[in-house]
Every structure is written in C-alpha cells, then in structure tokens.
Coordinates of C-alpha atoms and ligand atoms in Angstrom, one line a residue:
M1 CA 36.2 -10.8 -62.4
K2 CA 37.0 -7.2 -63.6
V3 CA 36.5 -5.3 -60.3
A4 CA 36.2 -1.3 -59.1
I5 CA 36.6 -0.4 -56.1
I6 CA 35.7 3.3 -55.7
G7 CA 37.7 4.3 -52.4
T8 CA 41.7 3.3 -51.4
G9 CA 41.1 4.1 -47.6
Y10 CA 41.2 1.2 -45.6
V11 CA 38.8 -0.7 -46.6
G12 CA 38.7 -0.3 -49.8
L13 CA 41.9 -0.2 -50.8
T14 CA 42.5 -3.9 -48.0
T15 CA 39.4 -5.7 -50.3
G16 CA 41.1 -4.2 -53.3
V17 CA 44.6 -5.9 -52.6
S18 CA 43.1 -8.6 -51.1
L19 CA 40.6 -9.0 -54.3
A20 CA 43.6 -8.7 -56.5
F21 CA 45.3 -11.3 -55.0
L22 CA 42.7 -14.1 -54.6
G23 CA 43.5 -13.6 -58.2
H24 CA 39.9 -10.4 -60.0
D25 CA 41.1 -7.6 -61.9
V26 CA 40.5 -4.9 -59.2
T27 CA 40.7 -1.4 -60.4
C28 CA 40.7 1.1 -57.3
L29 CA 39.5 4.4 -58.0
D30 CA 39.9 7.1 -55.8
V31 CA 39.9 11.2 -56.0
D32 CA 42.6 12.5 -53.4
E33 CA 45.6 12.6 -56.6
S34 CA 48.2 11.8 -54.4
K35 CA 46.6 8.9 -52.6
I36 CA 46.3 7.2 -56.3
S37 CA 50.1 8.6 -57.2
A38 CA 51.3 7.1 -54.0
L39 CA 49.7 3.4 -54.7
N40 CA 51.1 3.7 -58.3
S41 CA 55.2 4.2 -58.0
G42 CA 53.7 1.8 -55.1
L43 CA 53.7 3.0 -51.8
I44 CA 50.5 2.7 -49.4
P45 CA 49.5 5.6 -48.0
I46 CA 48.0 4.0 -44.8
Y47 CA 49.9 1.7 -42.0
E48 CA 48.3 -2.0 -42.6
P49 CA 50.3 -5.2 -41.7
H50 CA 51.4 -7.1 -44.6
L51 CA 49.2 -4.6 -47.1
D52 CA 52.6 -3.6 -48.6
E53 CA 54.2 -7.0 -49.6
L54 CA 50.3 -8.8 -50.5
M55 CA 50.1 -5.8 -53.0
K56 CA 53.8 -6.7 -54.6
L57 CA 52.2 -10.0 -55.6
A58 CA 48.9 -8.7 -56.5
R59 CA 50.6 -5.7 -58.7
H60 CA 49.7 -7.4 -61.6
R61 CA 45.9 -7.1 -61.5
L62 CA 46.1 -3.6 -60.1
K63 CA 45.1 -0.4 -60.9
F64 CA 44.9 2.9 -59.4
T65 CA 43.7 5.9 -61.2
T66 CA 41.6 9.0 -60.7
Q67 CA 39.3 9.1 -63.8
A68 CA 35.9 7.1 -63.3
S69 CA 35.6 5.5 -66.7
D70 CA 38.7 4.2 -66.7
A71 CA 37.5 2.6 -63.3
L72 CA 34.0 1.7 -64.2
G73 CA 33.6 1.1 -67.7
A74 CA 34.8 -2.5 -67.2
A75 CA 33.8 -3.7 -64.3
Q76 CA 31.2 -5.9 -63.6
V77 CA 31.5 -5.3 -60.2
V78 CA 32.1 -2.4 -58.0
F79 CA 32.6 -2.0 -54.8
I80 CA 31.8 1.0 -52.9
A81 CA 34.1 1.9 -50.2
V82 CA 34.2 5.3 -49.2
G83 CA 32.8 7.1 -45.6
T84 CA 30.4 7.0 -44.3
P85 CA 32.1 9.7 -41.3
S86 CA 29.5 11.1 -38.6
L87 CA 28.2 14.0 -39.1
P88 CA 27.0 16.5 -36.0
D89 CA 24.0 14.8 -35.1
G90 CA 25.0 11.6 -35.7
K91 CA 23.0 11.3 -39.1
S92 CA 25.6 9.0 -41.5
N93 CA 27.6 12.1 -43.9
L94 CA 26.1 11.0 -47.5
S95 CA 27.9 12.7 -49.5
Y96 CA 31.0 10.5 -50.9
L97 CA 28.1 7.7 -50.7
K98 CA 25.7 9.9 -53.3
S99 CA 28.6 10.7 -55.7
A100 CA 30.2 7.3 -55.9
A101 CA 26.8 5.8 -56.9
Q102 CA 26.5 9.1 -59.2
S103 CA 29.7 8.3 -61.2
V104 CA 28.7 4.4 -61.7
G105 CA 25.3 5.3 -63.1
Q106 CA 27.9 8.2 -64.9
F107 CA 30.2 5.1 -66.4
M108 CA 29.0 1.9 -65.6
A109 CA 29.0 -0.1 -69.4
A110 CA 29.2 -3.9 -68.8
P111 CA 25.4 -5.7 -69.7
H112 CA 25.1 -6.6 -65.9
V113 CA 27.3 -4.9 -62.9
V114 CA 27.1 -5.5 -58.9
I115 CA 27.4 -2.5 -57.2
V116 CA 28.3 -3.4 -54.0
N117 CA 27.9 -0.5 -50.7
K118 CA 31.3 -2.0 -48.8
S119 CA 30.9 1.2 -46.6
T120 CA 28.9 0.9 -43.8
V121 CA 25.9 2.3 -44.8
P122 CA 22.3 3.5 -42.9
I123 CA 19.6 1.3 -42.8
G124 CA 18.2 1.2 -46.5
S125 CA 20.9 2.9 -48.2
G126 CA 21.0 0.0 -50.4
N127 CA 17.4 1.2 -52.5
W128 CA 18.5 4.9 -52.3
V129 CA 22.0 3.8 -54.3
E130 CA 20.3 1.6 -56.5
S131 CA 17.6 5.1 -57.6
L132 CA 20.2 7.0 -57.6
V133 CA 22.2 5.2 -60.5
R134 CA 18.7 4.4 -62.2
D135 CA 18.5 8.3 -61.8
E136 CA 22.6 9.2 -63.5
Y137 CA 22.2 6.3 -65.8
R138 CA 18.9 7.5 -67.5
E139 CA 20.2 11.0 -67.7
K140 CA 24.1 9.7 -68.8
N141 CA 23.6 7.0 -71.4
I142 CA 20.4 7.0 -73.4
R143 CA 20.9 4.6 -75.5
K144 CA 23.4 2.2 -73.2
S145 CA 21.4 -1.4 -71.7
S146 CA 23.4 -2.2 -68.7
E147 CA 21.3 -4.1 -66.0
F148 CA 22.6 -3.4 -62.5
S149 CA 21.5 -4.6 -58.9
V150 CA 22.9 -3.5 -55.6
A151 CA 24.4 -5.4 -52.7
S152 CA 25.4 -4.9 -49.9
N153 CA 28.9 -6.6 -48.4
P154 CA 29.8 -5.0 -45.5
E155 CA 33.3 -5.6 -44.2
F156 CA 34.3 -6.5 -40.6
L157 CA 37.9 -6.5 -40.8
R158 CA 40.1 -4.9 -38.2
E159 CA 42.9 -2.1 -38.3
G160 CA 46.0 -3.6 -37.8
S161 CA 44.6 -7.2 -39.0
A162 CA 42.8 -5.6 -41.8
L163 CA 44.0 -9.3 -44.3
S164 CA 43.5 -11.7 -41.9
D165 CA 40.5 -10.6 -41.5
M166 CA 39.4 -10.5 -45.1
L167 CA 41.4 -13.9 -46.0
Y168 CA 40.6 -15.9 -43.1
A169 CA 37.5 -14.1 -42.9
D170 CA 35.0 -15.9 -39.9
R171 CA 32.0 -15.1 -42.4
V172 CA 31.1 -13.2 -45.2
V173 CA 27.4 -11.9 -45.8
V174 CA 25.8 -10.6 -48.6
G175 CA 22.4 -9.4 -48.6
A176 CA 20.8 -8.2 -51.9
D177 CA 17.1 -9.0 -53.2
H178 CA 18.1 -10.5 -56.6
A179 CA 19.6 -14.3 -56.6
A180 CA 21.4 -12.7 -59.2
S181 CA 23.5 -10.8 -57.5
I182 CA 24.3 -13.0 -54.7
Q183 CA 26.0 -16.0 -57.0
V184 CA 28.3 -13.1 -58.4
L185 CA 29.6 -12.2 -54.9
R186 CA 29.9 -16.2 -54.3
D187 CA 31.3 -16.8 -57.4
L188 CA 33.9 -13.6 -56.9
Y189 CA 34.3 -14.9 -53.6
Q190 CA 34.7 -18.7 -54.3
P191 CA 38.3 -18.8 -53.9
L192 CA 38.6 -17.1 -50.4
L193 CA 35.4 -19.9 -49.3
E194 CA 36.7 -22.5 -50.1
Q195 CA 40.7 -21.6 -49.0
T196 CA 41.5 -22.7 -52.3
F197 CA 44.2 -19.9 -52.5
D198 CA 47.8 -20.5 -51.3
A199 CA 48.5 -18.3 -48.1
P200 CA 50.9 -15.8 -48.6
S201 CA 54.3 -16.4 -46.4
F202 CA 53.4 -14.0 -44.1
L203 CA 49.9 -14.8 -43.7
P204 CA 49.8 -17.9 -43.5
R205 CA 46.5 -19.5 -43.2
P206 CA 45.6 -20.4 -39.7
E207 CA 45.6 -24.5 -39.0
N208 CA 41.8 -26.7 -39.5
F209 CA 41.0 -23.2 -41.6
K210 CA 39.2 -25.3 -44.0
A211 CA 36.5 -22.5 -45.5
V212 CA 34.5 -20.0 -45.0
H213 CA 30.2 -19.4 -44.4
F214 CA 29.2 -17.3 -46.9
L215 CA 26.2 -15.9 -44.9
S216 CA 22.9 -14.2 -47.9
T217 CA 19.8 -12.6 -46.7
D218 CA 17.9 -9.4 -47.9
L219 CA 19.9 -5.6 -48.2
Q220 CA 18.6 -4.2 -44.8
S221 CA 19.7 -7.3 -42.6
A222 CA 22.8 -7.6 -43.9
E223 CA 23.3 -3.6 -43.4
L224 CA 21.5 -3.8 -39.6
I225 CA 24.8 -7.1 -39.4
K226 CA 27.6 -4.7 -39.9
Y227 CA 25.7 -1.5 -37.2
A228 CA 25.4 -4.6 -35.0
A229 CA 28.2 -6.3 -34.8
N230 CA 29.9 -3.3 -34.3
A231 CA 27.7 -2.4 -31.3
F232 CA 27.7 -5.7 -29.7
L233 CA 31.5 -6.0 -30.0
A234 CA 31.6 -1.8 -28.1
L235 CA 28.7 -3.5 -25.4
K236 CA 31.4 -6.0 -24.5
V237 CA 34.1 -3.8 -24.1
S238 CA 31.9 -1.1 -21.8
F239 CA 29.9 -4.4 -20.1
I240 CA 33.9 -5.6 -18.7
N241 CA 34.8 -1.8 -18.1
E242 CA 32.1 -1.2 -15.7
V243 CA 32.9 -3.9 -13.8
A244 CA 36.6 -2.9 -14.1
E245 CA 35.2 0.6 -11.9
L246 CA 33.4 -2.0 -9.3
S247 CA 36.2 -4.8 -9.4
E248 CA 38.9 -1.5 -8.5
K249 CA 36.3 -0.7 -5.1
V250 CA 35.8 -3.8 -3.9
G251 CA 39.8 -5.6 -4.6
A252 CA 38.8 -7.0 -7.4
D253 CA 41.0 -8.2 -10.2
I254 CA 39.8 -7.7 -13.5
V255 CA 42.5 -9.5 -15.4
S256 CA 40.7 -12.9 -13.3
I257 CA 36.7 -11.4 -13.7
A258 CA 37.3 -11.6 -18.0
R259 CA 39.3 -14.3 -17.9
G260 CA 36.3 -16.0 -15.7
I261 CA 32.9 -15.3 -18.0
G262 CA 35.4 -15.8 -21.4
L263 CA 36.4 -19.3 -19.8
D264 CA 31.7 -19.2 -21.2
A265 CA 31.8 -21.0 -24.3
R266 CA 28.2 -18.2 -24.7
I267 CA 30.6 -15.4 -23.9
G268 CA 33.9 -15.7 -25.3
N269 CA 36.5 -14.4 -23.6
R270 CA 37.6 -11.6 -27.1
F271 CA 37.1 -8.1 -26.3
L272 CA 36.9 -8.6 -23.3
Q273 CA 40.0 -6.9 -22.3
A274 CA 38.7 -4.1 -20.2
G275 CA 41.0 -0.7 -20.4
L276 CA 40.7 3.2 -21.9
G277 CA 37.6 1.2 -24.0
W278 CA 37.4 2.0 -27.6
G279 CA 38.0 4.7 -30.1
G280 CA 39.1 4.2 -33.4
S281 CA 36.4 5.2 -36.8
C282 CA 34.1 2.8 -36.2
F283 CA 32.5 1.9 -32.8
G284 CA 31.6 5.5 -32.3
K285 CA 30.5 6.8 -35.7
D286 CA 28.3 2.9 -35.6
T287 CA 27.1 3.3 -32.2
L288 CA 26.0 7.1 -33.2
A289 CA 24.7 5.9 -36.6
L290 CA 22.8 2.8 -35.0
I291 CA 21.4 4.9 -32.0
S292 CA 19.9 7.8 -35.1
T293 CA 18.2 5.0 -37.2
G294 CA 16.6 3.6 -34.0
Q295 CA 15.4 7.4 -33.3
E296 CA 13.9 7.9 -36.6
Y297 CA 11.7 5.0 -35.7
G298 CA 11.0 6.3 -32.4
L299 CA 13.3 3.5 -30.5
N300 CA 15.7 5.0 -27.3
M301 CA 19.0 1.7 -28.1
P302 CA 19.5 2.3 -25.0
I303 CA 21.7 0.0 -24.2
T304 CA 24.0 1.4 -27.2
Q305 CA 23.3 4.3 -25.9
A306 CA 24.8 3.4 -22.2
A307 CA 27.6 1.4 -24.4
R308 CA 29.1 5.1 -25.3
E309 CA 28.9 7.3 -22.6
V310 CA 30.3 4.0 -19.9
N311 CA 33.1 3.9 -22.8
F312 CA 33.3 7.9 -23.3
R313 CA 34.3 7.7 -19.2
Q314 CA 36.6 5.9 -19.5
R315 CA 39.1 9.2 -20.6
R316 CA 37.1 11.6 -17.8
R317 CA 38.5 8.6 -15.1
L318 CA 42.3 8.3 -15.9
V319 CA 42.7 12.2 -15.7
E320 CA 40.4 11.6 -12.5
I321 CA 42.6 9.2 -11.3
L322 CA 45.9 11.2 -12.5
A323 CA 44.4 14.5 -10.5
G324 CA 43.5 12.4 -7.3
E325 CA 47.1 10.9 -7.3
L326 CA 49.5 14.4 -8.4
K327 CA 46.3 17.1 -6.5
I328 CA 47.3 19.7 -8.5
L329 CA 47.7 18.9 -12.5
K330 CA 49.0 22.5 -13.4
G331 CA 52.8 22.6 -14.5
K332 CA 52.8 18.8 -14.0
R333 CA 54.6 16.8 -16.5
I334 CA 52.5 13.7 -17.9
G335 CA 54.3 11.4 -20.8
L336 CA 52.0 9.2 -22.6
L337 CA 52.7 5.8 -24.9
G338 CA 51.2 5.9 -26.7
L339 CA 48.6 7.7 -29.3
A340 CA 47.1 5.6 -31.7
F341 CA 44.0 4.4 -31.3
K342 CA 44.8 1.1 -30.3
P343 CA 48.2 -1.0 -31.1
N344 CA 49.4 -2.4 -35.2
T345 CA 48.0 1.2 -37.0
D346 CA 48.4 4.4 -36.8
D347 CA 45.3 5.3 -37.3
L348 CA 44.5 8.3 -34.6
R349 CA 40.6 8.8 -34.9
D350 CA 38.7 8.8 -32.1
S351 CA 42.1 7.8 -29.9
P352 CA 41.5 8.0 -26.2
A353 CA 45.4 9.7 -26.7
L354 CA 43.9 13.3 -27.2
E355 CA 41.4 13.3 -25.3
I356 CA 43.4 12.8 -22.5
A357 CA 46.0 14.9 -23.9
R358 CA 43.7 17.8 -24.8
M359 CA 42.2 17.0 -21.1
L360 CA 45.4 16.7 -19.2
L361 CA 46.5 20.1 -21.3
D362 CA 43.3 22.3 -19.9
R363 CA 44.1 21.7 -16.6
G364 CA 47.7 24.0 -17.2
A365 CA 49.2 19.7 -17.3
Q366 CA 52.6 19.7 -19.8
V367 CA 52.7 15.9 -22.5
V368 CA 55.2 15.0 -24.3
A369 CA 53.9 11.7 -25.8
F370 CA 55.5 8.6 -27.6
D371 CA 54.2 6.4 -30.0
P372 CA 56.4 4.3 -32.1
I373 CA 54.2 4.0 -35.5
A374 CA 51.4 7.3 -35.5
M375 CA 53.2 10.1 -34.1
K376 CA 54.3 11.6 -37.6
R377 CA 50.6 11.5 -38.4
A378 CA 49.7 13.5 -34.7
Q379 CA 52.2 15.9 -36.0
K380 CA 50.6 16.9 -38.6
E381 CA 46.9 16.4 -38.0
W382 CA 47.2 17.3 -34.1
S383 CA 49.1 20.1 -35.0
D384 CA 46.5 22.2 -32.9
V385 CA 47.2 20.1 -29.5
D386 CA 50.2 21.5 -27.8
L387 CA 51.5 18.5 -27.5
R388 CA 55.4 17.6 -26.8
Y389 CA 57.2 14.5 -29.2
A390 CA 59.6 12.9 -27.7
D391 CA 62.3 10.3 -29.6
R392 CA 62.0 7.8 -27.4
A393 CA 59.6 6.1 -25.3
E394 CA 62.2 5.9 -22.5
D395 CA 62.8 9.9 -22.9
V396 CA 58.6 10.7 -22.0
F397 CA 59.7 9.6 -18.5
V398 CA 62.5 12.2 -18.2
E399 CA 60.8 14.7 -14.8
A400 CA 57.2 12.7 -15.0
D401 CA 55.5 13.2 -12.6
A402 CA 52.9 10.3 -14.2
V403 CA 53.4 7.9 -16.8
V404 CA 50.9 6.7 -19.0
H405 CA 50.5 4.2 -20.9
V406 CA 47.5 5.0 -23.2
T407 CA 48.4 2.0 -26.6
E408 CA 49.1 -1.3 -25.4
W409 CA 52.3 -1.6 -28.4
P410 CA 54.2 -4.2 -27.1
E411 CA 57.7 -2.4 -26.8
F412 CA 55.7 -0.3 -23.8
R413 CA 56.2 -3.7 -22.1
T414 CA 59.9 -4.2 -21.3
L415 CA 60.9 -1.1 -21.4
P416 CA 63.7 -0.9 -18.0
Y417 CA 61.3 0.7 -15.7
E418 CA 64.1 0.1 -13.1
A419 CA 66.7 2.3 -14.6
L420 CA 63.1 4.6 -15.6
K421 CA 61.6 5.4 -12.2
S422 CA 64.8 7.6 -11.1
V423 CA 64.8 10.1 -14.0
M424 CA 61.4 11.3 -12.6
R425 CA 60.4 13.4 -10.4
V426 CA 57.5 11.1 -8.9
P427 CA 57.5 7.4 -9.8
L428 CA 53.8 7.2 -10.9
V429 CA 52.5 5.0 -13.8
V430 CA 49.4 4.5 -14.5
D431 CA 48.1 1.3 -16.8
G432 CA 45.4 2.7 -18.6
R433 CA 45.5 -0.1 -20.6
V434 CA 46.0 -3.2 -18.0
G435 CA 48.6 -4.5 -20.5
L436 CA 52.0 -4.0 -18.3
D437 CA 53.7 -6.3 -15.5
R438 CA 51.9 -4.5 -12.5
D439 CA 54.8 -6.6 -9.9
R440 CA 57.9 -5.8 -12.3
L441 CA 57.0 -1.7 -11.9
V442 CA 56.5 -2.5 -8.4
S443 CA 59.8 -3.8 -7.4
A444 CA 61.8 -1.2 -9.4
G445 CA 60.1 0.7 -7.1
L446 CA 57.2 2.5 -9.1
K447 CA 54.0 3.7 -7.7
V448 CA 51.1 1.8 -10.8
I449 CA 47.4 2.3 -11.1
V450 CA 46.1 -0.7 -13.2
L451 CA 43.1 1.2 -14.5
G452 CA 40.3 -2.2 -12.7
K453 CA 42.5 -3.1 -10.3
S454 CA 41.8 -2.2 -6.8
S455 CA 45.8 0.4 -6.4
Ligands
LIG1 C1 36.6 -2.7 -35.3 C2 36.0 -3.9 -35.3 O1 36.5 -5.4 -34.7 C3 36.1 -4.4 -37.7 O2 34.4 -5.7 -37.0 C4 35.2 -3.7 -37.6 O3 35.0 -3.7 -39.5 C5 35.9 -2.4 -37.3 O4 35.3 -2.2 -36.8 P1 38.3 -1.3 -35.3 O5 38.2 0.0 -35.2 O6 39.5 -1.8 -35.9 O7 37.5 -3.0 -36.1 O8 39.5 -1.7 -34.1 P2 39.4 -3.5 -32.7 O9 40.0 -4.0 -32.5 O10 38.0 -3.1 -32.8 O11 39.2 -2.5 -31.4 C6 38.1 -1.4 -31.6 C7 38.3 -1.0 -30.2 O12 38.1 -1.8 -29.1 C8 40.2 0.0 -30.3 O13 40.3 1.3 -29.7 C9 40.7 -1.3 -29.0 O14 41.6 -0.5 -28.3 C10 39.2 -1.5 -27.9 N1 39.3 -2.1 -27.3 C11 38.8 -3.7 -28.5 C12 39.2 -2.8 -26.2 O15 38.8 -1.7 -25.5 N2 38.8 -4.2 -25.4 C13 38.9 -4.9 -26.0 O16 39.0 -5.8 -25.9 C14 38.9 -5.3 -27.2

C-alpha cells in the first residue's frame, strides 16, 4: 500500500521504516528540513538500535520529503505521528496535530484514504481530526471526491527497543467507527499480524513467536487504551518505589520483594525495577493528560496523581540521601553516571539526571557527568546548566565526594571500582538504579547506598 507518515520523530520514523520493511511504499513527511536532508543522506537523527540497519533494508521503499503534496497525494493510509507535548496546564499541545490534519485535508487525493492517529492524542481527538480534514478538504478541493475516515492506532514502542516492540508487538490496537477502515489497517499490518515477513538477522523473531493480536474497537476506546497502558506502567513503577522506601526503613530488600510479587502471574515481573523512577517523553505527558481529561469530566484520578507524586519524589529523595551523607553539599563534587532517561537511548526528556543535577547545583555542589550516548545531546540541550562532562565514566570518580548511578547503562556495572575508590575524596556510591554489584563495591572499600535497600 501507499503510506504517508507525518512526523519523523521516534514514533513516525520507527513506524515508517518498519512499514517499508514489511513491503509498503512509505513517504515520510516532516517540516524540519535538516531532519529530512539527514534522512535522505541515510543519517538517522535519533539513537534507536538497528533503525539504521532496517532503513538500509527498506531504503528502496522509503522517501523523505518536506513537501506535503509529494507525501499525501497518492497515500491510501496517512499516519499522523506528530508530537503532542504537554502544555503548562497539563493539556496536550495539539497545534502540530491540527496542522497535520489540515495538510491531509488539503493534499489527499486517493479515492479512499484512512487517516490514522499514531500520536498519543486526547480522548475524542479522532472526531476533531475528522472535522479538521473535512473542512480543509471542502475548502481546497471543490471538485475532488476523496472519501476518508479517521482511525486511532496507538503505539506501545519503548525507546531503545522500538523496532522489536513494533515487529514483535504484543498487540496492534485499532479504533475506528467504520469497519472498512479497520479492514484496511488489518491488511496493512497483515505481514506483522501473521509474522510472514523474513526476520532481519539483527532483530531475530523471538522463539515460538507466531502471531500478533489484532484488537479492533471504537475510536475513544483505542485512544484511552494508550493512556491507560502508560498510566498503569507508570503506576507499577511508582508502586514498587513506594514499597522500596518502606523496605529501606525495615531493612528489607526491594529486589527480593519485586521478585516475590512478580512471580505471581497476575502481577508479572516487568516494570518492578525500583530506583529513580520514570522519565522520558511519555509517562509524564500521558499521566498528566489523563488527569487533565479526567478533570474535564469532574474526575480526580487519584491513583494516577499518586503515581506521579511518588515518581517525582524519588529524585528529591536521592538528593536528600546525599545531603544526609555529606551534610554540606556546597562545594562538594558529585559524579553522575548516566544522563539519558534510561539506557539504550540518547533521549533526555524528563530525565531524572537533569533534575538531580539542578538540585545539586542549586545547593552549591559541583556536578560532573558521563553518559556513553546522550552526552552530545546534553551539551546542546542543557547548555544553560553548569554541568561538567567527563570523557570517560572513570573520570566522574576523580576527587568525587559521591558518585550516583543515575542511568543503568550496562558498562557502569563493570567499571574498575577497586581502583576508582582510591581516586575519590569520599568513597561513596549511591545506586539510584539498584543495578550495581553492591557486594563487589563494598569489598572494594566503597560505602554503597541503594534505593530500596537499607544501607
Ligand atoms: C514507554 C512505554 O513503555 C511505551 O509502551 C510507550 O509507547 C512509550 O512510553 P519508554 O518511555 O520509551 O516507553 O520507556 P520504558 O522502557 O517504558 O521506561 C519508561 C521509564 O520507566 C524509564 O525512565 C525507565 O527508566 C523507567 N522504568 C521502567 C523504571 O524505573 N522501572 C522499571 O521497571 C521500568
């Protein structure tokens, strides 16, 4: 099928490249000239493992353009994958969605077009998009007779594992009020639903993975599934972090607790990793949007509110732990291991590292950080923060009064802690991601404080 993708961010690019790999002709549209020219020269503007390799395999079915007419004229399916960032009041900024919908109305020309909201959009946006497209279409295309319908197809991709989350998805959710649109999307995803595509060597099909669930429902339900999924995942992490604080007090071990409850099939063992909690572009935005939507209908959404409160307190708790250990933070030198909001990405959005660094700097500490992938982006996006950057992970230990494990990049587990202890001013490590080998660090002579374990 001929597919257009509006927006070449994490979601748009992953979706476009994957659909091209599955055999469709895909044109990706973005207003950002630099992004499009980078893509046209084969460069990927984001860090997503294997995206470049998959793009090479699908390159002959992929086009990148800033011209809406090129992308939308022949498209049978148009994915809107633009950002819907939070506004200060918690509502979603829908200006990008609006201009995308209007471009579709102006340039679509195929006899039947399915317009798919891939972006996370507030409940009820499907109908709004439909009216925007219709108004624009009527105004700009008096003579043409394209028919179109709007569907919701929320994404569940995790940064760092987006391609396997797409190709080997737990489910594809499609919401639409017309059975024909549901069928078009079922046909579009058929190679993925039935796993008939040849798995790329670098993204092998999981063993016994045979098919992907296809759930079709109405528009509102599909839109709410996205919010409910992210809010529940955020809640699960905050729940284990709430229990972690208690387990520190009573001398319990949060890793054992997580394992003990996770073995219950009804709970499951994923998203029970205690630590600094969640960051990224989705959990914060989507929990805020869910609360804001609830309030529009007079609902308070207390559980989702609590998930946010517990989560953001983790960052403050870590600084309080440092202040408790070092007494005065002013003039102290604190090393941060990791800046990205999680490993395997260069994404810094709502990263705990930034808030922790700002709190430490506000208290007069000196902060030096290392991240294997996200540092270049940090130097650009956090240029207003007086953060120092180390060339190697080991350098954040030099003359440090404490080193904090902020992002669980695998390489931080295997640092030469025995040697690093001797270059520190105070041999203190705070494991904010409950991921270091505590016994090894203690035997190296370091004092180790782990979120969720009594020190
Ligand atoms: C999330 C959802 O998982 C995905 O389905 C949705 O499409 C987009 O938002 P993402 O934000 O990329 O994906 O990352 P994810 O792996 O879900 O982690 C989210 C945050 O939770 C990260 O900051 C991570 O460090 C944190 N986390 C995750 C924990 O603190 N503990 C866990 O056990 C799992």
